[in-house]
Short mmCIF file of C-alpha atoms and ligand atoms in Angstrom, two decimals:
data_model
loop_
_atom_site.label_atom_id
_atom_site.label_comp_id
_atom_site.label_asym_id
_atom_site.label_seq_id
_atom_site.Cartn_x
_atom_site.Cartn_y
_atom_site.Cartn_z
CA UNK Y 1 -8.65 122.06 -25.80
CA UNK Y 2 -9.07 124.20 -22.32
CA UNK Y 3 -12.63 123.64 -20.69
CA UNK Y 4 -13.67 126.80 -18.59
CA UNK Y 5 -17.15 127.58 -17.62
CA UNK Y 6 -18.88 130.98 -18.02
CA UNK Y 7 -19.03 132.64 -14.45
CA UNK Y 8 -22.28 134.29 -15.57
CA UNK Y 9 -24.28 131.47 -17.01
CA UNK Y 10 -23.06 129.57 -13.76
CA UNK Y 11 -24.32 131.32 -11.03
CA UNK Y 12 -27.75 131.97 -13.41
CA UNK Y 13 -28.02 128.20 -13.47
CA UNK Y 14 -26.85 128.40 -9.79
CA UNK Y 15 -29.44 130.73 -8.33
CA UNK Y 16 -32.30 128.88 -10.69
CA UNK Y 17 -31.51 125.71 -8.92
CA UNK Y 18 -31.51 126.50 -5.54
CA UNK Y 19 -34.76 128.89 -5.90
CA UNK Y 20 -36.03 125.25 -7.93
CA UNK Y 21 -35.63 123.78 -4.48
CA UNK Y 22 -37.56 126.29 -2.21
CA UNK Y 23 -40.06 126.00 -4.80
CA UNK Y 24 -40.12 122.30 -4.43
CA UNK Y 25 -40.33 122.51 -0.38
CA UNK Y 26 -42.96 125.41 -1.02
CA UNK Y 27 -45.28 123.30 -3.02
CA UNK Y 28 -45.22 120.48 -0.29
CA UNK Y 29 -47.54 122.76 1.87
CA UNK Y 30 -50.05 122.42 -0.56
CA UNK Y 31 -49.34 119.13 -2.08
CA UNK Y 32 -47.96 116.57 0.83
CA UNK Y 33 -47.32 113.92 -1.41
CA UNK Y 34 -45.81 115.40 -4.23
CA UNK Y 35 -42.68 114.96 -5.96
CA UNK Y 36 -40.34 116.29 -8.55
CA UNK Y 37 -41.63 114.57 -12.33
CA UNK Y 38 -39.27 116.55 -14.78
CA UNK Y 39 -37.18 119.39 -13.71
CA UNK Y 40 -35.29 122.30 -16.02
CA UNK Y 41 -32.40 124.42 -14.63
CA UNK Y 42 -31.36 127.43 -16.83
CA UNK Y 43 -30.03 130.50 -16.89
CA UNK Y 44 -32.19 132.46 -13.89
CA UNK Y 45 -34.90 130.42 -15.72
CA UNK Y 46 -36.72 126.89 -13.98
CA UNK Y 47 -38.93 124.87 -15.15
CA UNK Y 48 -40.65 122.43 -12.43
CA UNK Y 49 -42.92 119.58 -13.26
CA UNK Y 50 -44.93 118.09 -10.30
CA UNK Y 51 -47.26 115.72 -9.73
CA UNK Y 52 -50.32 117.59 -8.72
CA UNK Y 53 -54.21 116.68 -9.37
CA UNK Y 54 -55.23 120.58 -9.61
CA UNK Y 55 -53.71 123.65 -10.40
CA UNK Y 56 -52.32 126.18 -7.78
CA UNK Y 57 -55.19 129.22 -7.73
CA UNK Y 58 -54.22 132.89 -7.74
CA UNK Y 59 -53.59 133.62 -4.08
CA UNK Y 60 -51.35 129.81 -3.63
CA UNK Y 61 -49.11 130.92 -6.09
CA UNK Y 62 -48.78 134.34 -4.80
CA UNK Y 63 -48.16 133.05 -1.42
CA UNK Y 64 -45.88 130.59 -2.86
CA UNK Y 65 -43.64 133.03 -4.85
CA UNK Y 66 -43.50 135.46 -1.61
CA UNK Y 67 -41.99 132.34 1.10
CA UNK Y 68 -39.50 131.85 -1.37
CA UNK Y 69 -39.03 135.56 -1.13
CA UNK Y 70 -38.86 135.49 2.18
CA UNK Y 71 -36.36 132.86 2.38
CA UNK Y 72 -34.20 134.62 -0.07
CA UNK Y 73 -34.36 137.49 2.34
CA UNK Y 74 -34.09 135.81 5.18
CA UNK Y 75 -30.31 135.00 3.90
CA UNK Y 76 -30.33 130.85 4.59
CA UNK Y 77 -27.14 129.08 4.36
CA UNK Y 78 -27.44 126.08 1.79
CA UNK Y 79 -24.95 123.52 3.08
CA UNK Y 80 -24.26 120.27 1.04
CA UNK Y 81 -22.53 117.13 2.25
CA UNK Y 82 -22.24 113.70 1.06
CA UNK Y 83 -23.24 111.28 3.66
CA UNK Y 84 -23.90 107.40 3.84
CA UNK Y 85 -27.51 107.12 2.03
CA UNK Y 86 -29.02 105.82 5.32
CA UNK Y 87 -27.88 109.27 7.40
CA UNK Y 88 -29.84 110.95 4.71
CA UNK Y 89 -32.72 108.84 5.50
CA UNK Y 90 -32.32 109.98 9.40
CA UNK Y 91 -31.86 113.84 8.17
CA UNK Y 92 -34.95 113.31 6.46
CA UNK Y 93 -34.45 113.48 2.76
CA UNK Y 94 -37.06 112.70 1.03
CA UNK Y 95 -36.48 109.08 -1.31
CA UNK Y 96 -38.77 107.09 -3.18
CA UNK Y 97 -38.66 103.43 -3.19
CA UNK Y 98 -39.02 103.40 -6.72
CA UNK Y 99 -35.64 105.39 -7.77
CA UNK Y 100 -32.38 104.00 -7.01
CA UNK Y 101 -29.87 105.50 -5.21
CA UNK Y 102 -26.41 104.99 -4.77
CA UNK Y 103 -24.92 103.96 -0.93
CA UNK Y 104 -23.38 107.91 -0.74
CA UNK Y 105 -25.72 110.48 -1.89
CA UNK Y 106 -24.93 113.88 -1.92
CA UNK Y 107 -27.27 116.22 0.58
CA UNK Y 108 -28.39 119.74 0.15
CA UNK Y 109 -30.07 121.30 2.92
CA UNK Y 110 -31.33 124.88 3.01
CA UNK Y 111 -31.01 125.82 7.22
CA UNK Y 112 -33.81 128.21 8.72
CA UNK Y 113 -32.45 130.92 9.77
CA UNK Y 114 -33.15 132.34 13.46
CA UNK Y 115 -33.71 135.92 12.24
CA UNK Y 116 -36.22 135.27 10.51
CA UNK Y 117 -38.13 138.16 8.52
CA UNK Y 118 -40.79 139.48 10.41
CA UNK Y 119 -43.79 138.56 7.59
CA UNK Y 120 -43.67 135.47 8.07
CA UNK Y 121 -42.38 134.38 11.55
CA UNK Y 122 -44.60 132.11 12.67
CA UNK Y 123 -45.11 129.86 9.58
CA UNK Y 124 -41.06 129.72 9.11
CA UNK Y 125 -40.87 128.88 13.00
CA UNK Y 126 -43.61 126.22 12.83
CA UNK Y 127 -42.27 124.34 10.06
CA UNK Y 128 -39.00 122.79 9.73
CA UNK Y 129 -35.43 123.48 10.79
CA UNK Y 130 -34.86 122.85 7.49
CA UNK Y 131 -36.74 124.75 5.14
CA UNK Y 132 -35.38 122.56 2.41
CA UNK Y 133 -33.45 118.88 2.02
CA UNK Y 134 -33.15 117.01 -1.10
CA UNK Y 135 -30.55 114.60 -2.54
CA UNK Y 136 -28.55 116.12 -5.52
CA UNK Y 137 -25.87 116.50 -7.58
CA UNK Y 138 -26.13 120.01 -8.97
CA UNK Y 139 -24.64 122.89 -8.45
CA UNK Y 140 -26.06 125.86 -5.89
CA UNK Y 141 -25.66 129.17 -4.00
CA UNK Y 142 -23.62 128.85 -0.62
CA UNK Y 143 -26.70 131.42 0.91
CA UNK Y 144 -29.80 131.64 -0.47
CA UNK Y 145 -29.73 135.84 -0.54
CA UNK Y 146 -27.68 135.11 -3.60
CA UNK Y 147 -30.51 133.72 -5.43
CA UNK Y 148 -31.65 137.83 -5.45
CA UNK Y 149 -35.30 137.05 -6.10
CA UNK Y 150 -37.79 135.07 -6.96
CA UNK Y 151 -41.12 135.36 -9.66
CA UNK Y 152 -43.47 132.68 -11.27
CA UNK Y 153 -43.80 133.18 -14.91
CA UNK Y 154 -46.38 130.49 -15.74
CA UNK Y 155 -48.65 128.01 -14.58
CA UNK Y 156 -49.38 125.09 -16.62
CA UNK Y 157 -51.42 121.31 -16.72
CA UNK Y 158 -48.82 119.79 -19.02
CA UNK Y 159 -49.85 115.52 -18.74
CA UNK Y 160 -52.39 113.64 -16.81
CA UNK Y 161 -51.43 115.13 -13.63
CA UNK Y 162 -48.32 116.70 -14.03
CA UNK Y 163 -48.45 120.82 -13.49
CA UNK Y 164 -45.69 122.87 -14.36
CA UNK Y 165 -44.14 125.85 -13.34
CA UNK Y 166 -42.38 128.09 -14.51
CA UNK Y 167 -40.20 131.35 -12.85
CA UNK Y 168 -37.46 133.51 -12.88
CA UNK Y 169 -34.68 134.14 -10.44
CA UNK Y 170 -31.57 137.25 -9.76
CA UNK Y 171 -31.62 139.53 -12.83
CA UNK Y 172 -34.55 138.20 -14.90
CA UNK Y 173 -36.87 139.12 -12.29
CA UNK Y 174 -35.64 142.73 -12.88
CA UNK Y 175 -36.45 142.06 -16.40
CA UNK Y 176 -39.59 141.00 -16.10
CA UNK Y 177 -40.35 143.92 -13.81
CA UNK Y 178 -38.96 145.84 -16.39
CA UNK Y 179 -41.09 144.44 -19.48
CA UNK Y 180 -44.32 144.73 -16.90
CA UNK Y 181 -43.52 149.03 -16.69
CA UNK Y 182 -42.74 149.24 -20.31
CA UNK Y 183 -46.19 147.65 -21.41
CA UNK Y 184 -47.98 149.73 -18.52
CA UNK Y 185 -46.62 152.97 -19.84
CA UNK Y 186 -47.57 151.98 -23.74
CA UNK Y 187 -51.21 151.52 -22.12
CA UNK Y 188 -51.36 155.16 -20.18
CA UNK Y 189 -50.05 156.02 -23.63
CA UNK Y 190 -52.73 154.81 -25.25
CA UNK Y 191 -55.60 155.65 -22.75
CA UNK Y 192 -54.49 159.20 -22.66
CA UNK Y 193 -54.06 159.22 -18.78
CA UNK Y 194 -51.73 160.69 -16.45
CA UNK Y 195 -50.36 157.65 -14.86
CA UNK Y 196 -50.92 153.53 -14.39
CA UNK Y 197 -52.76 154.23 -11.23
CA UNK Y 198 -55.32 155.63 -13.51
CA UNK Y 199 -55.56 152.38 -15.65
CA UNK Y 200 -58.36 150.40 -14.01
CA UNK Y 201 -60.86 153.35 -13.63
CA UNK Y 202 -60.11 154.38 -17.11
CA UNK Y 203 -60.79 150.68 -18.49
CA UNK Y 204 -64.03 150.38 -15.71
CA UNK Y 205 -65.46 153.57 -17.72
CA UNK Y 206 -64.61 152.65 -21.59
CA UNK Y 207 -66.36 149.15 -20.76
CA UNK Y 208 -69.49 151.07 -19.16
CA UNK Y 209 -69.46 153.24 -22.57
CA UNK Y 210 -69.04 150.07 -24.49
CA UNK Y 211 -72.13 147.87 -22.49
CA UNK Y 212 -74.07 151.23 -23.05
CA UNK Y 213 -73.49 151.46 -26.75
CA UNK Y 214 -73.97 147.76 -27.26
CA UNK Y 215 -77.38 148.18 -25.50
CA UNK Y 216 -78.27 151.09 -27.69
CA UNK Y 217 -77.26 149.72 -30.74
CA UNK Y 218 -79.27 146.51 -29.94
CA UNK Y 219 -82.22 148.56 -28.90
CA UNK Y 220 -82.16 150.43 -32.22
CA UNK Y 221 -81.61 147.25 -34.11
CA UNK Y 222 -84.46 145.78 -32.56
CA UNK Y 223 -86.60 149.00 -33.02
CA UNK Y 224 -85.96 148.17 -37.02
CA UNK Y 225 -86.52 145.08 -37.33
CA UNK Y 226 -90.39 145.33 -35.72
CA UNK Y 227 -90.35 148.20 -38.08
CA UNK Y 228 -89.84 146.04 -41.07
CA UNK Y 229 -91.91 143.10 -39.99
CA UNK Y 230 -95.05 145.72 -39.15
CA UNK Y 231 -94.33 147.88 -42.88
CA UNK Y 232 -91.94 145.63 -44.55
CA UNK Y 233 -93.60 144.16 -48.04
CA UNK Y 234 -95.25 140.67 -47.27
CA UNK Y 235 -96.81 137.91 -49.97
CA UNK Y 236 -98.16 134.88 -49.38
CA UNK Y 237 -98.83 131.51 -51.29
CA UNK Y 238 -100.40 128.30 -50.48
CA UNK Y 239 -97.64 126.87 -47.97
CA UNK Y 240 -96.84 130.20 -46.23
CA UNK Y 241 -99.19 133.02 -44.38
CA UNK Y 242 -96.35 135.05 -44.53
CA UNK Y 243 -92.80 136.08 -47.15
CA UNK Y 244 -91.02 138.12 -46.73
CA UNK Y 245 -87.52 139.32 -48.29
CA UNK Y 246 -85.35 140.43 -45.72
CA UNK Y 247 -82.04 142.67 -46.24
CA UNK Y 248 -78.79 140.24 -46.32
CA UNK Y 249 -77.39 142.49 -43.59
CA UNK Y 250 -79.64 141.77 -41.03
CA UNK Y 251 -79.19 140.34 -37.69
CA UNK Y 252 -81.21 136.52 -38.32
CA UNK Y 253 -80.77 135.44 -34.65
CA UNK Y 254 -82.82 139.29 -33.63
CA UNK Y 255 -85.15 138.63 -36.51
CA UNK Y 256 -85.36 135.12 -35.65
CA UNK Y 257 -86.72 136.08 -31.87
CA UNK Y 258 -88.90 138.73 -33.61
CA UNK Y 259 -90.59 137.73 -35.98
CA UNK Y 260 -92.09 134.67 -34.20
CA UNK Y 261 -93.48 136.89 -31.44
CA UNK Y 262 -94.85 139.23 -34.39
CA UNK Y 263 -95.99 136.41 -36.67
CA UNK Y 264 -96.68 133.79 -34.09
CA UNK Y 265 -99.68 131.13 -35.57
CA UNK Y 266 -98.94 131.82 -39.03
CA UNK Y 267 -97.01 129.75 -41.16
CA UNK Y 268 -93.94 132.09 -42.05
CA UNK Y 269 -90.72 132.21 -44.68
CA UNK Y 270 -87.78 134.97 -44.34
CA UNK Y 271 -85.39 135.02 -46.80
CA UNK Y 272 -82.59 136.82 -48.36
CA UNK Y 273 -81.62 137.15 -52.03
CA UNK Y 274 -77.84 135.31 -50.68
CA UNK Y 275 -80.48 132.12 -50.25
CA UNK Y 276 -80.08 132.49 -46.14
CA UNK Y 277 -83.93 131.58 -44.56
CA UNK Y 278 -85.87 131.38 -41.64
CA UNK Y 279 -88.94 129.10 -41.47
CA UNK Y 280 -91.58 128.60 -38.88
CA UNK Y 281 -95.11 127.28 -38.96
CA UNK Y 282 -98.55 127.32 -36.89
CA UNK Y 283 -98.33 125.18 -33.63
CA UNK Y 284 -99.21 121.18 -35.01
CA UNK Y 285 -97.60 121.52 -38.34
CA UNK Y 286 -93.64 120.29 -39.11
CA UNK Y 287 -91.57 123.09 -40.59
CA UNK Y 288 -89.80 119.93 -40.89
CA UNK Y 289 -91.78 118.22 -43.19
CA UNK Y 290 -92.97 121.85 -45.34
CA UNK Y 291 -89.25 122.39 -45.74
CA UNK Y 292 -88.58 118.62 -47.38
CA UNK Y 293 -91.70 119.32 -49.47
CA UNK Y 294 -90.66 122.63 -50.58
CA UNK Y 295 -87.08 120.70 -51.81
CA UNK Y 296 -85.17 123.04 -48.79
CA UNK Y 297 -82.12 121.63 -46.98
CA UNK Y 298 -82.19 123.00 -43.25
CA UNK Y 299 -80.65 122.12 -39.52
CA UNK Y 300 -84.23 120.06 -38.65
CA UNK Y 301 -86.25 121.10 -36.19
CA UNK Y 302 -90.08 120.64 -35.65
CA UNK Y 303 -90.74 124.22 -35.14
CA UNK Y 304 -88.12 125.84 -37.25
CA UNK Y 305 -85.90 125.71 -39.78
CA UNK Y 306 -82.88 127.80 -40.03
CA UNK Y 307 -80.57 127.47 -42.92
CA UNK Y 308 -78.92 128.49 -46.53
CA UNK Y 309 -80.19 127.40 -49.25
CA UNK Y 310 -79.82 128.85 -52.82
CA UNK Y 311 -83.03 127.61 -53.65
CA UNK Y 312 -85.32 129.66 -51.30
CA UNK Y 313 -84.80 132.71 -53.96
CA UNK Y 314 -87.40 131.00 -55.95
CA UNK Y 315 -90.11 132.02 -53.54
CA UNK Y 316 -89.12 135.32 -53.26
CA UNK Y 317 -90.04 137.98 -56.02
ZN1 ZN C 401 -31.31 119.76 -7.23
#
């Protein structure tokens, strides 16, 4: 049997580890202390658990994904040596006391580069030499222009203080941009407009049409349910001022609102035929207690009580 490994799927994995390391140095600005808790290389594909007590916002993760740009840009030779474990110490790997190591580790550094892009100058300058040093066994780019580029995917709180993220590297990143154009163009599609840059005011008016309509239809809603309480046909019996059969279509939590500012001081039953009620009585009294002696199961409330019961039909004509 002859071993040979894909070319393809090894630089993938290659530029998704590398860009897994910038990410790691990256994240350090924000989060000092943190360190790597699970890690997934894959084709142009990483997955990096961290230990992290909040998630990155918006802008962190932007700024995040563009330094790593930048680096990639800024064409950074990755140099790896094994050394005695204390030299790495000196170089200033970071270790933890709780891993072992063995007494030669294997070092990969990423080196700033002089030229650096103009962007970012004086962050790159300020920090380190090294924009990136870890101990590691894995296989990586020899520059890290090679990596192509650089996108976060996803963003996720995966254990008790673990985050995860997730991104893309070389060709993928394509793809996604890709994938992003194809769903913008099925959206100026279905807006009917002339071009993406036309998306946002397009969507700003169909909401302001929507919030409009929502308002009207709420208004007229309204308008017919005082209409019914005013001419709708009422009875009334020894526990109630007021009964009332209302459609089984109508909005309960409008008529609710309603009804006690058109009834309020009486003692009140709305009901549908479907056995759905609403009952309310004159400040003092329990609807509570009127609902128990009436046999009526409800959600208890002094005031009110708002429920379905079958039962409630045999008050109702
Ligand atoms: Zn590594």
């Amino acid at each position: 049997m002859k071993l040979s490994v894909d070319p393809s799927q090894r630089y993938a994995k290659m530029r998704a580890h590398t860009a897994t390391h910038l990410l790691h140095a990256e994240l350090a600005q924000f989060f000092p202390d943190t360190k790597q808790a699970w890690s997934l290389v894959d084709s142009d594909l990483l997955r990096f658990d961290f230990y992290a007590d909040r998630l990155l916002n918006e802008e962190e993760l932007a700024l995040i994904e563009k330094r790593v740009n930048e680096i990639i840009y800024m064409a950074c030779e990755v140099k790896i040596e094994e050394m005695w474990i204390e030299d790495a110490g000196k170089l200033g790997a970071k270790m933890f006391f709780e891993e072992k190591y063995w007494d030669v580790v294997r070092v990969v550094q990423v080196f700033n580069n002089e030229d650096a892009c103009e962007q970012d100058k004086a962050y790159f300058a300020s920090r380190w030499e090294k924009l990136s040093i870890e101990l590691c066994w894995g296989t990586h780019v020899k520059n890290t222009k090679d990596i192509w580029a650089f996108t976060i995917i996803s963003q996720e709180a995966v254990a008790s203080g673990i985050k995860r993220l997730t991104a893309l590297t070389g060709p993928r990143v394509i793809e996604k941009i890709e994938n992003q154009s194809s769903l913008l163009s099925q959206l100026v599609d279905l807006y009917e407009v002339k071009s993406s840059a036309q998306l946002i005011e397009k969507t700003q008016k169909l909401l302001k049409d929507f919030w409009e309509l929502k308002a009207q239809v709420e208004s007229l809603e309204a308008k017919s349910i005082t209409s019914f309480l005013e001419n709708g046909e009422k009875k009334s019996n020894e526990d109630f001022d007021i009964i009332m059969k209302v459609p089984t279509d109508i909005n309960f939590k409008t008529l609710w609102f309603q009804a006690k500012q058109y009834f309020g001081g009486k003692n009140v039953l709305l009901a549908t035929i479907a056995g759905n009620y609403i009952l309310f009585t004159v400040a003092g009294n329990s609807a509570k207690t009127l609902a128990q002696k009436l046999g009526l199961k409800g959600g208890w409330n002094d005031q009110q009580v708002q429920w379905r019961d079958e039962k409630v039909v045999a008050f109702l004509w």
